[in-house]
Tab-separated table of C-alpha atoms and ligand atoms in Angstrom:
chain	number	residue	atom	x	y	z
A	15	MET	CA	199.297	196.047	103.152
A	16	SER	CA	201.989	198.164	104.846
A	17	SER	CA	205.073	198.779	102.741
A	18	ALA	CA	207.300	198.270	105.829
A	19	MET	CA	206.306	194.582	105.972
A	20	ILE	CA	207.284	193.822	102.408
A	21	ASP	CA	209.674	191.020	101.568
A	22	PRO	CA	212.988	192.606	100.404
A	23	THR	CA	212.929	190.653	97.122
A	24	LEU	CA	209.424	191.894	96.389
A	25	ARG	CA	210.526	195.446	97.178
A	26	GLN	CA	213.430	195.056	94.771
A	27	LEU	CA	211.106	193.646	92.119
A	28	ILE	CA	208.849	196.684	92.366
A	29	ALA	CA	211.865	198.985	91.979
A	30	ASP	CA	212.959	196.864	88.985
A	31	CYS	CA	209.486	197.228	87.480
A	32	HIS	CA	210.041	200.969	87.395
A	33	HIS	CA	213.626	200.644	86.225
A	34	PHE	CA	212.670	198.325	83.321
A	35	GLU	CA	209.545	200.398	82.541
A	36	ALA	CA	207.057	197.698	83.506
A	37	ILE	CA	205.457	200.437	85.619
A	38	LYS	CA	205.328	203.844	83.947
A	39	PHE	CA	203.804	207.158	84.986
A	40	GLY	CA	202.384	209.752	82.590
A	41	ASP	CA	199.243	209.966	80.475
A	42	PHE	CA	198.316	206.716	78.741
A	43	VAL	CA	195.286	205.890	76.638
A	44	LEU	CA	194.053	202.409	77.557
A	45	LYS	CA	192.387	199.881	75.187
A	46	THR	CA	189.025	201.127	76.459
A	47	GLY	CA	189.865	204.713	75.462
A	48	ILE	CA	190.199	205.849	79.075
A	49	HIS	CA	193.212	207.993	80.056
A	50	SER	CA	195.322	206.524	82.846
A	51	PRO	CA	198.168	208.143	84.834
A	52	ILE	CA	199.804	204.735	85.377
A	53	TYR	CA	200.761	202.014	82.951
A	54	LEU	CA	201.564	198.446	83.936
A	55	ASP	CA	202.965	195.885	81.552
A	56	ILE	CA	204.984	193.142	83.102
A	57	ARG	CA	206.678	191.910	79.896
A	58	PRO	CA	210.007	193.689	80.444
A	59	MET	CA	210.252	191.841	83.784
A	60	VAL	CA	209.413	188.345	82.602
A	61	ASN	CA	211.735	188.677	79.613
A	62	ARG	CA	214.700	188.860	81.974
A	63	PRO	CA	216.013	185.798	83.824
A	64	LYS	CA	216.664	187.291	87.253
A	65	PRO	CA	213.343	189.071	87.866
A	66	LEU	CA	211.481	186.163	86.255
A	67	LYS	CA	213.125	183.677	88.606
A	68	GLN	CA	212.528	185.876	91.652
A	69	LEU	CA	208.937	186.581	90.737
A	70	SER	CA	208.069	182.952	90.086
A	71	GLU	CA	209.698	181.916	93.366
A	72	LEU	CA	207.631	184.439	95.290
A	73	MET	CA	204.449	183.367	93.526
A	74	TYR	CA	205.010	179.716	94.288
A	75	LYS	CA	205.810	180.596	97.896
A	76	LYS	CA	202.410	182.270	98.033
A	77	ILE	CA	200.684	179.155	96.676
A	78	ILE	CA	202.317	177.099	99.413
A	79	SER	CA	201.708	179.605	102.204
A	80	MET	CA	198.008	179.858	101.270
A	81	ASN	CA	197.816	176.055	101.329
A	82	ILE	CA	196.221	175.944	97.891
A	83	THR	CA	195.572	172.460	96.540
A	84	HIS	CA	197.278	172.254	93.157
A	85	ASP	CA	197.893	169.307	90.898
A	86	LEU	CA	198.722	171.691	88.077
A	87	ILE	CA	199.406	175.343	87.415
A	88	CYS	CA	198.082	177.343	84.506
A	89	GLY	CA	199.371	180.730	83.364
A	90	VAL	CA	197.004	183.271	81.808
A	91	PRO	CA	198.301	184.057	78.302
A	92	TYR	CA	200.660	185.662	77.497
A	93	SER	CA	202.926	187.339	80.074
A	94	ALA	CA	202.078	184.908	82.853
A	95	LEU	CA	202.979	181.907	80.680
A	96	SER	CA	206.651	182.626	81.348
A	97	ILE	CA	205.960	182.848	85.075
A	98	ALA	CA	204.078	179.526	85.018
A	99	SER	CA	206.876	177.857	83.022
A	100	SER	CA	209.456	179.167	85.426
A	101	ILE	CA	207.508	177.798	88.424
A	102	CYS	CA	207.116	174.508	86.613
A	103	VAL	CA	210.863	174.157	86.026
A	104	GLN	CA	211.997	175.370	89.428
A	105	LYS	CA	209.407	173.595	91.556
A	106	PHE	CA	208.719	170.460	89.496
A	107	VAL	CA	205.011	171.213	89.220
A	108	ASN	CA	203.265	170.175	86.013
A	109	MET	CA	201.644	172.928	84.015
A	110	ILE	CA	198.909	173.244	81.445
A	111	THR	CA	198.281	176.147	79.099
A	112	LYS	CA	195.153	177.753	77.806
A	113	ARG	CA	195.219	178.545	74.116
A	114	LYS	CA	194.304	182.084	73.227
A	115	GLU	CA	192.189	181.343	70.164
A	116	ASN	CA	189.598	183.536	68.576
A	117	LYS	CA	185.878	182.873	68.949
A	118	ASP	CA	185.322	180.713	65.850
A	119	TYR	CA	187.660	178.187	67.292
A	120	GLY	CA	184.366	177.056	68.801
A	121	THR	CA	184.201	173.982	70.953
A	122	LYS	CA	187.753	172.801	70.233
A	123	GLN	CA	189.739	171.855	73.296
A	124	LEU	CA	191.349	174.999	74.663
A	125	ILE	CA	193.648	173.391	77.189
A	126	GLU	CA	197.047	172.042	76.232
A	127	GLY	CA	198.882	169.580	78.417
A	128	GLN	CA	198.298	166.455	80.444
A	129	TYR	CA	195.430	166.534	82.917
A	130	LYS	CA	192.417	164.583	84.017
A	131	PRO	CA	188.990	165.851	85.044
A	132	GLY	CA	188.974	166.602	88.735
A	133	ASP	CA	192.581	167.798	88.860
A	134	HIS	CA	192.981	170.983	90.895
A	135	VAL	CA	194.541	173.877	89.021
A	136	VAL	CA	195.869	177.146	90.391
A	137	ILE	CA	195.898	180.065	87.983
A	138	VAL	CA	198.952	182.305	87.698
A	139	GLU	CA	198.547	185.853	86.365
A	140	ASP	CA	200.760	188.945	86.266
A	141	ILE	CA	198.259	191.728	86.942
A	142	ILE	CA	194.577	191.710	87.820
A	143	SER	CA	192.552	194.647	86.522
A	144	SER	CA	188.877	193.712	86.046
A	145	GLY	CA	189.467	189.960	86.330
A	146	SER	CA	188.227	189.322	82.755
A	147	SER	CA	191.345	187.401	81.633
A	148	ILE	CA	191.290	185.252	84.732
A	149	LEU	CA	187.593	184.476	84.249
A	150	GLU	CA	188.245	183.547	80.620
A	151	THR	CA	190.838	181.059	81.835
A	152	VAL	CA	188.512	179.755	84.557
A	153	ILE	CA	185.821	179.087	81.926
A	154	ALA	CA	188.225	177.098	79.757
A	155	LEU	CA	189.506	175.100	82.728
A	156	ARG	CA	186.080	174.328	84.145
A	157	SER	CA	184.778	173.349	80.697
A	158	ALA	CA	187.517	170.727	80.650
A	159	GLY	CA	186.327	169.349	84.011
A	160	LEU	CA	189.184	170.857	85.998
A	161	VAL	CA	188.676	172.258	89.475
A	162	VAL	CA	189.825	175.842	89.978
A	163	THR	CA	189.220	177.916	93.081
A	164	ASP	CA	192.283	180.152	93.429
A	165	ALA	CA	194.462	182.481	91.379
A	166	ILE	CA	197.820	184.028	92.278
A	167	VAL	CA	198.726	187.400	90.792
A	168	PHE	CA	201.765	189.614	91.047
A	169	ILE	CA	200.043	193.015	91.259
A	170	ASP	CA	196.430	193.819	92.091
A	171	ARG	CA	195.494	197.077	90.347
A	172	GLN	CA	192.784	197.533	92.998
A	173	GLN	CA	190.136	198.298	90.421
A	174	ASN	CA	187.655	195.769	91.800
A	175	GLY	CA	189.034	192.682	90.022
A	176	VAL	CA	189.528	190.651	93.205
A	177	ASN	CA	185.959	191.383	94.244
A	178	ASN	CA	184.583	190.605	90.794
A	179	MET	CA	186.192	187.174	90.857
A	180	LYS	CA	184.569	186.238	94.173
A	181	GLU	CA	181.229	186.001	92.348
A	182	TYR	CA	182.680	183.216	90.245
A	183	GLY	CA	184.066	181.312	93.209
A	184	ILE	CA	187.682	182.345	92.673
A	185	ASP	CA	189.882	183.651	95.498
A	186	VAL	CA	192.572	185.908	94.060
A	187	HIS	CA	195.754	186.289	96.104
A	188	SER	CA	198.180	189.045	95.072
A	189	LEU	CA	201.826	189.470	96.056
A	190	ILE	CA	201.266	193.203	96.321
A	191	ASP	CA	198.547	195.732	95.597
A	192	VAL	CA	199.222	198.763	93.465
A	193	LYS	CA	198.887	201.329	96.266
A	194	THR	CA	201.543	199.521	98.313
A	195	ALA	CA	203.713	199.336	95.198
A	196	LEU	CA	203.320	203.119	94.888
A	197	ASP	CA	204.413	203.518	98.522
A	198	VAL	CA	207.543	201.509	97.735
A	199	LEU	CA	208.292	203.622	94.683
A	200	GLU	CA	207.822	206.800	96.701
A	201	GLU	CA	210.215	205.487	99.378
A	202	GLU	CA	212.667	204.623	96.608
A	203	LYS	CA	212.317	208.239	95.355
A	204	ARG	CA	210.995	207.106	91.973
A	205	ILE	CA	207.735	209.028	92.377
A	206	ASN	CA	206.738	211.992	94.535
A	207	GLY	CA	203.836	212.250	96.992
A	208	HIS	CA	201.825	214.497	94.719
A	209	GLN	CA	202.052	212.103	91.770
A	210	LYS	CA	201.172	209.205	94.046
A	211	SER	CA	197.990	210.765	95.415
A	212	GLY	CA	196.860	211.710	91.889
A	213	ILE	CA	197.216	208.082	90.802
A	214	ILE	CA	195.435	206.756	93.881
A	215	GLU	CA	192.572	209.154	93.263
A	216	TRP	CA	192.338	207.917	89.678
A	217	ILE	CA	192.379	204.245	90.776
A	218	ASP	CA	189.609	204.805	93.302
A	219	ALA	CA	187.506	206.638	90.721
A	220	ASN	CA	187.846	203.880	88.111
A	221	PRO	CA	186.524	200.524	89.304
A	222	LEU	CA	186.254	197.967	86.500
A	223	ARG	CA	183.636	195.424	85.484
A	224	ILE	CA	184.192	192.099	83.793
A	225	ASN	CA	183.865	192.262	80.033
A	226	ASP	CA	180.260	191.482	78.928
A	227	ASP	CA	181.319	188.884	76.354
A	228	ILE	CA	183.111	186.888	78.996
A	229	VAL	CA	180.194	187.133	81.409
A	230	ASN	CA	177.975	185.786	78.607
A	231	GLU	CA	180.355	182.914	77.994
A	232	TRP	CA	180.172	182.127	81.678
A	233	LYS	CA	176.369	182.136	81.575
A	234	LEU	CA	176.450	179.795	78.612
A	235	LEU	CA	178.715	177.439	80.485
A	236	CYS	CA	176.311	177.465	83.434
A	237	LEU	CA	173.328	176.855	81.143
A	238	GLN	CA	175.028	173.878	79.562
A	239	ASN	CA	175.727	172.783	83.108
A	240	LYS	CA	179.199	172.018	81.815
A	241	THR	CA	180.793	172.961	85.085
A	242	SER	CA	179.148	169.982	86.717
A	243	LYS	CA	178.075	167.702	83.880
A	244	LEU	CA	177.750	164.311	85.479
A	245	LEU	CA	177.903	160.905	83.848
A	246	SER	CA	175.206	158.328	84.522
A	247	TYR	CA	175.661	155.929	87.458
A	248	GLU	CA	176.204	153.147	84.915
A	249	GLU	CA	178.982	155.073	83.146
A	250	ARG	CA	180.555	155.940	86.465
A	251	SER	CA	180.611	152.290	87.532
A	252	GLN	CA	182.853	151.688	84.521
A	253	LEU	CA	185.345	154.502	85.042
A	254	PRO	CA	188.867	153.121	85.406
A	255	GLU	CA	190.248	152.924	88.925
A	256	THR	CA	186.869	153.395	90.575
A	257	HIS	CA	186.866	151.854	94.035
A	258	PRO	CA	185.218	148.382	93.937
A	259	LEU	CA	182.694	149.423	96.579
A	260	SER	CA	181.699	152.512	94.576
A	261	GLN	CA	181.395	150.390	91.435
A	262	GLN	CA	179.015	148.074	93.276
A	263	LEU	CA	177.040	151.017	94.632
A	264	PHE	CA	176.672	152.651	91.206
A	265	LYS	CA	175.497	149.364	89.713
A	266	LEU	CA	173.128	148.753	92.606
A	267	MET	CA	171.550	152.187	92.159
A	268	VAL	CA	170.837	151.391	88.511
A	269	ARG	CA	169.471	147.922	89.317
A	270	LYS	CA	167.228	149.018	92.188
A	271	LYS	CA	166.300	152.362	90.620
A	272	SER	CA	167.163	153.921	93.941
A	273	ASN	CA	169.628	156.510	95.179
A	274	LEU	CA	168.161	156.522	98.637
A	275	CYS	CA	169.915	156.027	101.951
A	276	VAL	CA	167.677	155.941	105.007
A	277	ALA	CA	169.006	157.283	108.308
A	278	VAL	CA	167.646	154.788	110.838
A	279	ASP	CA	168.048	156.731	114.065
A	280	LEU	CA	166.145	154.220	116.218
A	281	THR	CA	167.248	152.964	119.596
A	282	THR	CA	166.362	149.257	119.816
A	283	SER	CA	167.561	146.408	117.651
A	284	LYS	CA	164.019	145.157	117.053
A	285	GLU	CA	162.847	148.511	115.724
A	286	ILE	CA	165.867	148.733	113.447
A	287	LEU	CA	165.514	145.180	112.100
A	288	ASP	CA	161.770	145.611	111.507
A	289	LEU	CA	162.387	148.817	109.627
A	290	ALA	CA	165.294	147.340	107.629
A	291	GLU	CA	162.990	144.541	106.490
A	292	LYS	CA	160.438	147.094	105.267
A	293	ILE	CA	162.779	149.543	103.575
A	294	GLY	CA	165.346	147.006	102.281
A	295	PRO	CA	163.963	146.646	98.747
A	296	SER	CA	163.747	150.430	98.229
A	297	ILE	CA	167.158	151.586	99.443
A	298	VAL	CA	170.811	151.227	98.517
A	299	MET	CA	172.133	152.103	101.952
A	300	LEU	CA	171.012	152.013	105.564
A	301	LYS	CA	172.662	154.516	107.864
A	302	LEU	CA	173.077	153.776	111.548
A	303	HIS	CA	174.233	155.500	114.708
A	304	ILE	CA	175.261	152.371	116.526
A	305	ASP	CA	175.963	154.213	119.795
A	306	ILE	CA	172.256	154.991	120.275
A	307	VAL	CA	171.200	151.321	120.179
A	308	GLU	CA	170.334	150.330	123.748
A	309	ASP	CA	170.456	146.546	123.381
A	310	PHE	CA	173.406	146.236	121.013
A	311	ASP	CA	174.954	142.805	120.539
A	312	HIS	CA	176.620	141.006	117.657
A	313	LYS	CA	173.560	138.844	117.034
A	314	PHE	CA	171.796	142.065	116.003
A	315	ILE	CA	174.639	142.811	113.612
A	316	GLU	CA	174.425	139.291	112.151
A	317	GLU	CA	170.710	139.710	111.522
A	318	LEU	CA	171.137	143.143	110.015
A	319	THR	CA	173.968	141.898	107.790
A	320	ALA	CA	171.737	139.034	106.623
A	321	LEU	CA	168.998	141.512	105.728
A	322	ALA	CA	171.547	143.665	103.902
A	323	ALA	CA	172.601	140.660	101.830
A	324	GLU	CA	169.026	139.529	101.175
A	325	HIS	CA	167.721	142.954	100.112
A	326	GLU	CA	171.012	144.234	98.749
A	327	PHE	CA	171.894	147.368	100.624
A	328	PHE	CA	175.047	148.664	102.271
A	329	ILE	CA	175.369	149.405	105.966
A	330	PHE	CA	176.783	152.826	106.747
A	331	GLU	CA	177.824	153.607	110.329
A	332	ASP	CA	177.680	157.388	110.689
A	333	ARG	CA	180.402	157.437	113.366
A	334	LYS	CA	182.152	160.614	112.149
A	335	PHE	CA	185.594	159.591	113.401
A	336	ALA	CA	187.441	162.744	114.384
A	337	ASP	CA	190.030	162.081	117.092
A	338	ILE	CA	193.769	161.589	116.755
A	339	GLY	CA	194.720	158.711	114.462
A	340	GLN	CA	195.725	156.356	117.290
A	341	THR	CA	192.361	156.721	119.083
A	342	VAL	CA	190.350	156.534	115.884
A	343	GLY	CA	192.072	153.257	114.927
A	344	LEU	CA	190.907	151.795	118.250
A	345	GLN	CA	187.407	153.255	117.993
A	346	PHE	CA	187.085	151.715	114.541
A	347	THR	CA	188.371	148.229	115.268
A	348	LYS	CA	187.824	147.664	119.036
A	349	GLY	CA	185.272	148.263	121.786
A	350	VAL	CA	181.878	146.585	122.032
A	351	HIS	CA	180.895	147.636	118.554
A	352	ARG	CA	183.958	146.506	116.546
A	353	ILE	CA	182.670	148.709	113.723
A	354	SER	CA	185.330	147.674	111.200
A	355	SER	CA	184.073	144.082	111.329
A	356	TRP	CA	180.643	144.868	109.903
A	357	ALA	CA	180.164	148.440	108.554
A	358	HIS	CA	180.535	148.583	104.788
A	359	ILE	CA	180.934	152.334	105.016
A	360	VAL	CA	182.003	154.730	107.767
A	361	ASN	CA	182.777	158.428	107.739
A	362	ALA	CA	185.394	160.763	109.177
A	363	HIS	CA	185.920	164.449	109.901
A	364	LEU	CA	189.255	165.996	109.001
A	365	VAL	CA	189.302	168.467	111.901
A	366	SER	CA	192.302	166.709	113.406
A	367	GLY	CA	194.088	166.384	110.052
A	368	PRO	CA	194.833	163.367	107.871
A	369	GLY	CA	196.098	161.352	110.858
A	370	VAL	CA	192.502	160.226	111.248
A	371	LEU	CA	192.791	158.463	107.891
A	372	GLU	CA	196.064	156.804	108.859
A	373	GLY	CA	194.300	155.591	112.010
A	374	LEU	CA	191.400	154.177	110.021
A	375	ARG	CA	193.640	152.569	107.415
A	376	GLN	CA	194.447	149.544	109.614
A	377	GLY	CA	190.747	148.642	109.749
A	378	PHE	CA	190.474	148.652	105.974
A	379	GLU	CA	193.624	146.789	105.150
A	380	LYS	CA	192.207	143.320	104.960
A	381	ASP	CA	189.085	144.201	103.040
A	382	SER	CA	189.154	146.533	100.053
A	383	ASN	CA	185.389	146.225	99.841
A	384	ARG	CA	184.890	148.707	102.629
A	385	GLY	CA	185.011	152.462	102.297
A	386	CYS	CA	185.077	155.785	104.076
A	387	LEU	CA	183.277	159.046	103.320
A	388	LEU	CA	184.818	162.362	104.324
A	389	VAL	CA	182.548	164.929	105.944
A	390	ALA	CA	183.063	168.062	103.839
A	391	SER	CA	180.125	170.196	104.945
A	392	MET	CA	177.098	169.881	107.214
A	393	SER	CA	173.380	170.568	106.980
A	394	THR	CA	173.032	172.274	110.336
A	395	LYS	CA	172.492	175.948	111.041
A	396	ASP	CA	175.540	178.051	112.005
A	397	ASN	CA	177.955	175.143	111.753
A	398	LEU	CA	181.641	176.003	111.642
A	399	MET	CA	182.623	174.024	108.589
A	400	ASN	CA	183.961	176.757	106.313
A	401	SER	CA	185.436	176.322	102.837
A	402	ALA	CA	188.662	174.884	104.284
A	403	PHE	CA	186.812	171.619	104.969
A	404	PRO	CA	185.753	170.683	101.423
A	405	LYS	CA	189.174	171.775	100.186
A	406	SER	CA	190.942	169.544	102.657
A	407	ALA	CA	188.448	166.695	102.073
A	408	TYR	CA	189.245	166.951	98.364
A	409	LYS	CA	192.962	166.989	98.986
A	410	TRP	CA	193.016	163.921	101.233
A	411	SER	CA	190.519	161.973	99.141
A	412	GLN	CA	193.129	161.991	96.403
A	413	LYS	CA	195.797	160.598	98.693
A	414	TYR	CA	193.649	157.876	100.324
A	415	LYS	CA	191.823	156.604	97.251
A	416	ASP	CA	192.290	153.012	98.406
A	417	PHE	CA	189.495	153.459	100.938
A	418	VAL	CA	188.057	156.980	100.637
A	419	ILE	CA	185.077	156.591	98.308
A	420	GLY	CA	183.498	160.028	98.546
A	421	PHE	CA	181.996	162.743	100.681
A	422	ILE	CA	179.134	163.687	102.947
A	423	CYS	CA	178.418	167.191	101.797
A	424	GLN	CA	175.915	169.874	100.920
A	425	SER	CA	177.401	170.507	97.454
A	426	ARG	CA	179.908	168.679	95.276
A	427	VAL	CA	183.479	168.604	96.470
A	428	SER	CA	185.282	166.903	93.612
A	429	ALA	CA	184.804	166.867	89.862
A	430	ASP	CA	186.374	163.401	89.883
A	431	GLN	CA	183.317	161.307	89.124
A	432	ARG	CA	184.702	158.201	90.750
A	433	PHE	CA	183.827	159.772	94.093
A	434	ILE	CA	180.334	159.519	95.576
A	435	HIS	CA	178.637	162.588	97.024
A	436	MET	CA	175.979	161.942	99.663
A	437	THR	CA	173.740	164.653	101.080
A	438	PRO	CA	171.886	164.487	104.420
A	439	GLY	CA	169.249	166.965	105.583
A	440	VAL	CA	166.620	165.975	102.995
A	441	HIS	CA	162.866	166.239	103.574
A	442	ILE	CA	159.942	166.862	101.272
A	443	ASP	CA	157.649	168.651	103.726
A	444	VAL	CA	159.495	170.686	106.301
A	445	SER	CA	162.434	173.052	106.224
A	446	GLY	CA	164.116	172.131	109.488
A	447	ASP	CA	163.807	171.011	113.104
A	448	PRO	CA	164.078	172.990	116.358
A	449	LEU	CA	167.639	171.725	116.920
A	450	GLY	CA	169.256	173.370	113.922
A	451	GLN	CA	168.680	170.771	111.233
A	452	GLN	CA	168.056	172.398	107.829
A	453	TYR	CA	166.348	170.492	105.032
A	454	VAL	CA	166.303	170.681	101.269
A	455	THR	CA	164.091	168.652	98.943
A	456	PRO	CA	165.465	165.623	97.043
A	457	GLU	CA	165.303	167.707	93.844
A	458	GLU	CA	167.357	170.519	95.358
A	459	ALA	CA	169.926	168.071	96.738
A	460	ILE	CA	170.318	166.131	93.489
A	461	LYS	CA	169.712	168.638	90.695
A	462	LYS	CA	171.079	171.814	92.250
A	463	ARG	CA	173.700	170.521	94.671
A	464	GLY	CA	174.856	167.509	92.706
A	465	ALA	CA	174.180	164.760	95.274
A	466	ASP	CA	174.502	161.180	94.033
A	467	VAL	CA	172.735	159.688	97.048
A	468	VAL	CA	170.296	161.436	99.389
A	469	ILE	CA	170.123	160.573	103.073
A	470	VAL	CA	166.611	160.774	104.513
A	471	GLY	CA	165.812	160.159	108.166
A	472	ARG	CA	162.652	161.384	109.809
A	473	GLY	CA	161.032	162.218	106.476
A	474	ILE	CA	160.608	158.450	106.134
A	475	THR	CA	161.047	157.004	109.620
A	476	GLY	CA	158.567	159.534	111.026
A	477	ALA	CA	155.739	158.534	108.671
A	478	SER	CA	152.703	156.918	110.281
A	479	ASP	CA	152.110	153.182	109.715
A	480	ARG	CA	149.261	153.994	107.369
A	481	GLU	CA	151.363	156.272	105.211
A	482	PHE	CA	154.691	154.516	105.532
A	483	ASP	CA	154.828	152.573	102.253
A	484	HIS	CA	153.537	155.488	100.257
A	485	THR	CA	156.069	157.863	101.830
A	486	LEU	CA	158.980	155.489	101.256
A	487	GLN	CA	158.059	155.051	97.611
A	488	LEU	CA	157.529	158.765	97.174
A	489	TYR	CA	161.066	159.534	98.372
A	490	GLN	CA	162.551	156.743	96.264
A	491	LYS	CA	160.678	157.937	93.172
A	492	ARG	CA	161.358	161.647	93.630
A	493	ALA	CA	165.055	161.132	94.306
A	494	PHE	CA	165.583	158.773	91.386
A	495	GLU	CA	163.588	160.929	88.989
A	496	ALA	CA	165.586	163.959	90.056
A	497	TYR	CA	168.701	161.986	89.040
A	498	LEU	CA	167.180	160.959	85.693
A	499	ASN	CA	166.158	164.567	84.970
A	500	ARG	CA	169.294	166.073	86.403
A	501	ASP	CA	170.119	168.028	83.284
A	502	SER	CA	166.702	169.666	82.899
A	503	ASP	CA	165.899	172.646	85.098
B	29	5IU	N1	173.474	164.131	109.347
B	29	5IU	C1	172.810	165.291	109.080
B	29	5IU	N2	173.505	166.381	108.639
B	29	5IU	C2	174.847	166.345	108.433
B	29	5IU	C3	175.508	165.128	108.699
B	29	5IU	C4	174.810	164.050	109.154
B	29	5IU	O1	171.601	165.390	109.235
B	29	5IU	O2	175.425	167.352	108.002
B	29	5IU	I1	177.496	165.036	108.390
B	29	5IU	C5	172.802	162.920	109.809
B	29	5IU	C6	172.113	163.050	111.136
B	29	5IU	C7	170.963	162.123	110.973
B	29	5IU	C8	170.619	162.152	109.532
B	29	5IU	O3	171.369	160.807	111.313
B	29	5IU	O4	171.804	162.518	108.852
B	29	5IU	C9	169.511	163.121	109.143
B	29	5IU	O5	168.318	162.782	109.782
B	29	5IU	P1	166.942	163.554	109.507
B	29	5IU	O6	166.654	163.418	108.008
B	29	5IU	O7	165.964	162.857	110.388
B	29	5IU	O8	167.139	164.994	109.910
């Protein structure tokens, strides 16, 4: 960061830090016994109304400019609690707090405030050194079923904390790093060049690690699988405000002992109907690409719908709507296929933004028993769907709950268990195809990646006549057993 680019308020805040002795220079003995030429303690800043207000405004601005999904904010105790409260009051954002209890407080709830599992929380902290305090907060939040991926800090001490936190899936965004703050203080004639280079040398020579106790707590949390502890399909069918289609799907999975969706990528209606007849009893969903069917007509749809009713499965048209809302609305409801008239489930990409969901909405209006899955990640090699996609899928799923029922993804997107996670790219024998497809086993998809439903195409449709029934049953059994044994390794 160049000091010339710094926001004037931030520059003033750094000068104030020195003035109020939140940043001091000298010889200080830290908690660890190490001598440090710089001392940072933000309390004198957050005890004063003006710097507190300015700091919290800048931190919230950062949250907005980084486009961080946040239902709630949480300050790391203690100094950052004032910052979080100030953001809460000024910006009307709800906050939660983490209690700072000692160890024997045990399993008692550590989070105070109103929240529900699946809410997205952004952490607010004054200074990051090793990252230990932030990780402690992350552990408490994730144990309570909250989703946390980002933290905002005032000053990064540049002692490896930001890097350390990456390992735990947390992106730390600072308003300023300590070396830039030193540049400002030198420009403000509060420190000379010699002092500054001595401090920088010390910083570079003293990278920090996360405290072992906290790392162990993290490991424990992972072992207990608490970060992703999932309820049974039955329990999830009963969660309040679960979409009616998802409720039916959860119940169907229990009844049929199946969490299998077959991708029927065949090109004639006869082939598809014959296969649907065979696989019907073993699946909960049949996935189509209607645009590859050469002899499409609505009689085919009637017959397929009748089979779906007879064998109890849902029809999923894998159309991946992705255009502007206006076009998508037409693609969904018009044309030869009139997809909205028969597909129980469709899916959409959010590349063009949430307009796609507004476009689809008209096709769902009349029938709440239809749903949409958001594509959050893909199975293919070198695809361009970076972490912005699951984040945005999560964000918009919350706002379109009336017809968004879940995600097509390679790992879970939302801790909100009312949403269904479906994973394609599943095969028990091979690891990929020559066109970039990459496979995982049903066990990997369900136990490691948290899929609720696996989508299998050629693993089943490619089986020879002689082996077909056996293969179908094998996939059904392995996928459902992986679900039943989800919590064992
Ligand atoms: N499909 C994927 N990967 C994805 C998405 C969809 O394979 O990331 I989004 C579709 C494509 C195909 C089916 O219809 O799932 C997988 O077929 P195979 O199991 O035959 O590879």
